[in-house]
Coordinates of C-alpha atoms in Angstrom, one line a residue:
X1 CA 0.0 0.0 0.0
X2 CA 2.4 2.1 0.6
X3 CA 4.4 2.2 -2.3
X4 CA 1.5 2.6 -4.6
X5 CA 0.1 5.6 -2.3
X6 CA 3.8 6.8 -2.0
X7 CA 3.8 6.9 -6.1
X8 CA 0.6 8.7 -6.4
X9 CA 1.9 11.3 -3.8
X10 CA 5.1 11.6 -5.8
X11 CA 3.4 12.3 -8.7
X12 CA 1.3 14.9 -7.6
X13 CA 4.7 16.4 -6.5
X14 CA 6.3 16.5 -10.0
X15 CA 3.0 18.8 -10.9
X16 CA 5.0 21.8 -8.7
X17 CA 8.2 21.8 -11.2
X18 CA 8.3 24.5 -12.4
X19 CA 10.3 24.6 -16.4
X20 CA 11.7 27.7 -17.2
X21 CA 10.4 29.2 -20.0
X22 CA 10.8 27.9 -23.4
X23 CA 10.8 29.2 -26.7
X24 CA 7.3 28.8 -27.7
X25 CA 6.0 26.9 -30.8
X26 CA 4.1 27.6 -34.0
X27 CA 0.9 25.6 -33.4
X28 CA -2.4 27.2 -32.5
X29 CA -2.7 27.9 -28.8
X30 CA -5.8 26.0 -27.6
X31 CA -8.6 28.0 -25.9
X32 CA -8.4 28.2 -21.6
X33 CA -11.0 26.8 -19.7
X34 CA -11.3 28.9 -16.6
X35 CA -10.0 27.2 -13.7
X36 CA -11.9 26.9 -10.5
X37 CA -10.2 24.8 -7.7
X38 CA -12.3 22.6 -5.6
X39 CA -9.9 21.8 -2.2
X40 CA -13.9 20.3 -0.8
X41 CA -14.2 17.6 -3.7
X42 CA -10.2 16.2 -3.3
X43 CA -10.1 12.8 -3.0
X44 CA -8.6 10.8 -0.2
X45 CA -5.5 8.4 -2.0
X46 CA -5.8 6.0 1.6
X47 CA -9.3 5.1 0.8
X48 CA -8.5 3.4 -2.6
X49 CA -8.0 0.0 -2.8
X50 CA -4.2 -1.3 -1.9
X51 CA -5.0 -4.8 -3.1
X52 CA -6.0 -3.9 -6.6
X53 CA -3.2 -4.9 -8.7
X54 CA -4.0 -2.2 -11.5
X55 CA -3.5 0.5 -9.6
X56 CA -0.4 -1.2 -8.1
X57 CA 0.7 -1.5 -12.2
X58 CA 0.0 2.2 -12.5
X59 CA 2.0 3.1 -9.1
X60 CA 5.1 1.2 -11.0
X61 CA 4.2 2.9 -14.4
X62 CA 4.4 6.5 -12.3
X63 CA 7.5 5.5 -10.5
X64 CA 9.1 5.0 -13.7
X65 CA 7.9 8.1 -15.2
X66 CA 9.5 9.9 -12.3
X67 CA 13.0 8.2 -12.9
X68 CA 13.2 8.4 -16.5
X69 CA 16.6 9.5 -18.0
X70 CA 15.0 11.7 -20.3
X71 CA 12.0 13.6 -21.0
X72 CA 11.1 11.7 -23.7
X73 CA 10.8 8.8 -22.4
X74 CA 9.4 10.3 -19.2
X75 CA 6.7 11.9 -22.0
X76 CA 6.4 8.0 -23.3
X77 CA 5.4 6.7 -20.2
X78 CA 3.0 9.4 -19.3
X79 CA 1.1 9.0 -22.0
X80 CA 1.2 5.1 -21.8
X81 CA 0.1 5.8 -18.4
X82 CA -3.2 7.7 -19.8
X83 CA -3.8 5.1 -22.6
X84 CA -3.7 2.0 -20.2
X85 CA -6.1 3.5 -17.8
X86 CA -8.3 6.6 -19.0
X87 CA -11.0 4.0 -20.0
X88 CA -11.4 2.3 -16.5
X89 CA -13.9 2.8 -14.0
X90 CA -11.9 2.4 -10.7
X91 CA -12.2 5.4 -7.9
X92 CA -8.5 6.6 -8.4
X93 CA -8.9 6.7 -12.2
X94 CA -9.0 10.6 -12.6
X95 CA -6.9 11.1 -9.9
X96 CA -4.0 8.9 -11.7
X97 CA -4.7 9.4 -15.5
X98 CA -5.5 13.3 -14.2
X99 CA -2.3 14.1 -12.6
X100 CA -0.6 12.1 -15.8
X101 CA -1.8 14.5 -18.5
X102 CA -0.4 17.1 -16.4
X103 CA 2.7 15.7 -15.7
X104 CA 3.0 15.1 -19.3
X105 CA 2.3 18.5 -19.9
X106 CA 5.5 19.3 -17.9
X107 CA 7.5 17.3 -20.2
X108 CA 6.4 18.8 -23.0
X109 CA 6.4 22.4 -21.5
X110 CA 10.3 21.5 -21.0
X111 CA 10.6 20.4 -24.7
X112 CA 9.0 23.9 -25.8
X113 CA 6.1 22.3 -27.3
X114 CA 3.7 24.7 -25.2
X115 CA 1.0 24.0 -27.4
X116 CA 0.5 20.8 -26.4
X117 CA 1.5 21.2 -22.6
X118 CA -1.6 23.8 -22.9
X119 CA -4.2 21.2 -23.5
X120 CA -2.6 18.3 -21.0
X121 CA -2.8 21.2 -18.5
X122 CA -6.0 21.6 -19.7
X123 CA -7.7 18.1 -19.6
X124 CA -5.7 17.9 -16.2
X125 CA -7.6 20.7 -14.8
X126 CA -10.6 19.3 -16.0
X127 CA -10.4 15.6 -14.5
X128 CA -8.7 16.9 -11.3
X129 CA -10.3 20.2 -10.5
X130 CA -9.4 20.0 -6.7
X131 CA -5.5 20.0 -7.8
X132 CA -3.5 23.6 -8.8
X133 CA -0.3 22.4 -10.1
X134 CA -1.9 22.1 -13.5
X135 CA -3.3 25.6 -12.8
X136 CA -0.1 26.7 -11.7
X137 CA 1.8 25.0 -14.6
X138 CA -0.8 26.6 -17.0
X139 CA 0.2 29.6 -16.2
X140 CA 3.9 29.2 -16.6
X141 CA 3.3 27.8 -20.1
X142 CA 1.3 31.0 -20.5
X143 CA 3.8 33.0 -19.3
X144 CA 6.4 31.4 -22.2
X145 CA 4.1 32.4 -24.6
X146 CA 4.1 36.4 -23.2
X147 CA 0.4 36.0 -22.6
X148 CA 0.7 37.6 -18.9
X149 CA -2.6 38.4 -18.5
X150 CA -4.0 34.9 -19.0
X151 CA -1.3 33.8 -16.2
X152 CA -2.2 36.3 -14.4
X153 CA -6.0 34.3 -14.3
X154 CA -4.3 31.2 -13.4
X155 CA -2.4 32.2 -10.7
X156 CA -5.2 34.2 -8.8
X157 CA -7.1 30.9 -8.9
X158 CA -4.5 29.0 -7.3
X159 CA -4.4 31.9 -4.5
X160 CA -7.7 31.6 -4.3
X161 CA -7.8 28.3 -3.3
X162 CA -4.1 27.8 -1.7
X163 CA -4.3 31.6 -0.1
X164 CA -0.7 30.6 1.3
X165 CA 1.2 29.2 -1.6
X166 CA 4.2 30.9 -2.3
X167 CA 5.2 29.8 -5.2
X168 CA 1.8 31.2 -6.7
X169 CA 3.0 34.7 -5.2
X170 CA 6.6 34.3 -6.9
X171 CA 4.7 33.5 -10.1
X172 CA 2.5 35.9 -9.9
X173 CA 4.8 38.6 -9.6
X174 CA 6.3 36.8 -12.1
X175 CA 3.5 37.9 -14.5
X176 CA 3.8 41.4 -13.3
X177 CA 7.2 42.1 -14.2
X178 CA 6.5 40.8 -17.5
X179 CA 4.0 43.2 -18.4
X180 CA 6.9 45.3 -16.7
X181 CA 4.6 46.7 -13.8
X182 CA 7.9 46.2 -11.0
X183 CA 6.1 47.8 -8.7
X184 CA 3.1 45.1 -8.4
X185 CA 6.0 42.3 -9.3
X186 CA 7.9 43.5 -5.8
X187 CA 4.7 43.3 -3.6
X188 CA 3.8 39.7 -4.3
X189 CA 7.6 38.6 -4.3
X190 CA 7.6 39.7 -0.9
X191 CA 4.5 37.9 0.1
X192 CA 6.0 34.8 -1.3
X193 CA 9.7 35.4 0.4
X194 CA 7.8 35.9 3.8
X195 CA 5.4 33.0 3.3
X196 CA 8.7 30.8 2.7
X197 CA 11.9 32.7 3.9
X198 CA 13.9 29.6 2.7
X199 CA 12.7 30.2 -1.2
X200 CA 15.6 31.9 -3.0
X201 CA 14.3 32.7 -6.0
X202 CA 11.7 34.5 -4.5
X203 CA 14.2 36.4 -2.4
X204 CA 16.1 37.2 -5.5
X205 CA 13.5 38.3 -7.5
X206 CA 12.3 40.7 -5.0
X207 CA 16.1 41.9 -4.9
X208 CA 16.0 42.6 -8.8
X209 CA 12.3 44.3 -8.8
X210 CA 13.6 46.5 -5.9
X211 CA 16.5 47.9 -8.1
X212 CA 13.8 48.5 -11.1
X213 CA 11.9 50.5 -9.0
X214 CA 14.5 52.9 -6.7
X215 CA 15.0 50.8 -4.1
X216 CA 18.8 50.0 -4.5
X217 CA 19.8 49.6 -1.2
X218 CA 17.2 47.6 0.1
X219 CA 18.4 45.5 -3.3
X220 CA 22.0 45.2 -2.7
X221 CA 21.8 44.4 0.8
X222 CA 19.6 41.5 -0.4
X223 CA 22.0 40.4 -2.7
X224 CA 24.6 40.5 -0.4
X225 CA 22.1 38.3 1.9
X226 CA 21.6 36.1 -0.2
X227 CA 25.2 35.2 -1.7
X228 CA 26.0 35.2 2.0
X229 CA 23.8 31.9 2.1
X230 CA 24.7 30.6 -1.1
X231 CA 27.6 32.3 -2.4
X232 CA 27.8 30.7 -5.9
X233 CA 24.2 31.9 -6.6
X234 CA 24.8 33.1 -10.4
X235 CA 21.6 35.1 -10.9
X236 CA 22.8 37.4 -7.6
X237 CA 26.2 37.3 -8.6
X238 CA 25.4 39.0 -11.3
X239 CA 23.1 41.2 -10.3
X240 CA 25.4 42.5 -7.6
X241 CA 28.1 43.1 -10.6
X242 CA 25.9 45.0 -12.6
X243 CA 24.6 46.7 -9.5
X244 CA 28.0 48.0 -8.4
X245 CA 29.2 48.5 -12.0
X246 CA 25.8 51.6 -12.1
X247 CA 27.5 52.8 -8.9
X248 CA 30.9 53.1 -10.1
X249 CA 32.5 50.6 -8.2
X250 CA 33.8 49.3 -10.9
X251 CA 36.7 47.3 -9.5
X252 CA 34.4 45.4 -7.0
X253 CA 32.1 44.9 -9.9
X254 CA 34.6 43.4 -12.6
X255 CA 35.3 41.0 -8.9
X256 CA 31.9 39.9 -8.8
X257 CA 31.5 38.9 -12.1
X258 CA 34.3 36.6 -12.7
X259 CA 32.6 34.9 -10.3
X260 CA 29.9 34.2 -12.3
X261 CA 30.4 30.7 -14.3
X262 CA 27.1 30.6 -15.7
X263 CA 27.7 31.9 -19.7
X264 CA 23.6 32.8 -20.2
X265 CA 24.3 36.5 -18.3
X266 CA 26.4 37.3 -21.6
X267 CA 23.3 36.2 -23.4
X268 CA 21.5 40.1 -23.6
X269 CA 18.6 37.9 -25.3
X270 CA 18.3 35.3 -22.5
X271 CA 18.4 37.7 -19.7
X272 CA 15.6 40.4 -20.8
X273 CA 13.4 37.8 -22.4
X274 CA 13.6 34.3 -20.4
X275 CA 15.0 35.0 -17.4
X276 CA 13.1 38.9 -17.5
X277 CA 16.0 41.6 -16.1
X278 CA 14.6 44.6 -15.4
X279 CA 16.0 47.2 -17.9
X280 CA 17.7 49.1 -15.0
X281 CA 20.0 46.2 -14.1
X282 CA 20.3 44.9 -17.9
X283 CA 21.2 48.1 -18.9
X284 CA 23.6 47.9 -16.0
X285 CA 25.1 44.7 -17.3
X286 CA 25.6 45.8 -20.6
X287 CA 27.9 48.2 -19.6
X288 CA 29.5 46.5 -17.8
X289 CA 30.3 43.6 -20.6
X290 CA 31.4 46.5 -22.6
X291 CA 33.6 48.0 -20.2
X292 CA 31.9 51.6 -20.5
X293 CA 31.6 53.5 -17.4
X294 CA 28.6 54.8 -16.2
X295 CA 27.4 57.9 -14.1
X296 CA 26.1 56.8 -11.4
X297 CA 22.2 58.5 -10.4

């Protein structure tokens, strides 16, 4: 019993990965059922049946979803998941072949193929409505596609119903700075930092909407905070490069960054449109890639 409940749990858990945003594909974006969660109508896993080998088949079929090497085959075996049991009548039916499409979703959402992670997250949604990882993984495929506003939607729904879910406060403000409104983006990043002080990226995207919107020492120190804790942390690293470089500290600046071993923060492309600088500390970084000095405000 326990392995098959333990599977189930651990699938529901892969639903909360969260891809970073790919580049999106050319097919038709379906259209987005609105999302209302239903916490009241969640099923309990410890009341299904532990002696019915099918779902002990499906628990194995999971397990090795979740250890695939890649994500195609971890795509394969969702799907093989959802064609072996989307037609059976047993009590744990939507709550397996439901958090499969979603998970499948992820996998394909991590292959760019946004498309079609859309309508997994979709039928997901619709066969587990008391779940929001497929609401919350909705939105991050929407936010992939630059359609803020419609993440927006799915994010306020999983508050909604998980009031205290901090990584749909990170995502939200998430959203926010995409549509480049810092000043909203800040707000909910602090909600989420506070509602899980040990979440770092929340942390450090609070410390980069700060800087967007005048608040550079309450940024820096953050930075500082946080490379304090974990001092290879490339995004802060070079945040805190570009951050010093604006001030004219140039010296400490060039310091920071050859700390910085991840080669994407010389990719101007990848930082304003995946990973979403704000133009103050882009701006900042640019200068300091081309060595030009600048005045600092």
């Amino acid at each position: 019993r326990r392995a098959a409940l333990g599977a189930l749990a651990a699938a529901a858990a892969a639903l909360t990965w969260r891809p970073e945003p790919a580049a999106a594909d050319s097919a038709a974006i379906p259209l987005l059922p609105k999302a209302i969660i239903r916490k009241d109508i969640e099923p309990d896993p410890m009341k299904y049946d532990p002696a019915d080998p099918r779902l002990r088949e499906a628990a194995n079929m999971i397990q090795s979803a979740l250890n695939a090497e890649d994500v195609r085959e971890e795509e394969a075996i969702w799907t093989k998941v959802i064609q072996t049991y989307a037609n059976d009548d047993a009590p744990w039916v939507a709550d397996v072949v439901g958090r499969s499409y979603g998970n499948r979703g992820n996998a394909r959402s991590r292959q760019g193929r946004l498309a079609e992670a859309i309508e997994d997250y979709n039928t997901s949604i619709s066969m587990c409505p008391w779940s929001g990882d497929p609401v919350l993984n909705r939105g991050v495929a929407l936010e992939a596609l630059g359609r803020f506003d419609d993440a927006i939607v799915d994010y306020e729904a999983v508050l909604l119903a998980q009031p205290e879910d901090p990584a749909g406060f990170n995502n939200l403000g998430n959203a926010y700075a995409g549509k480049g409104q810092w000043s909203d983006a800040a707000r909910y990043y602090e909600i989420a930092a506070r509602l899980a002080p040990a979440f770092s990226f929340a942390q450090a995207n609070l410390a980069l909407a700060n800087y967007q919107i005048g608040k550079k020492n309450e940024s820096i120190k953050l930075m500082r905070s946080l490379l304090r804790r974990y001092p290879e942390f490339p995004d802060m690293r070079a945040a805190l490069a570009a951050a010093l470089w604006a001030d004219g500290l140039e010296a400490e600046a060039e310091n920071a960054w050859l700390r910085v071993a991840d080669p994407r923060y010389r990719d101007r492309k990848w930082l304003r449109g995946e990973r979403r600088w704000p133009p103050a500390l882009a701006d900042a970084l640019d200068a300091l890639l081309a060595v030009r000095s600048v005045v600092p405000a």
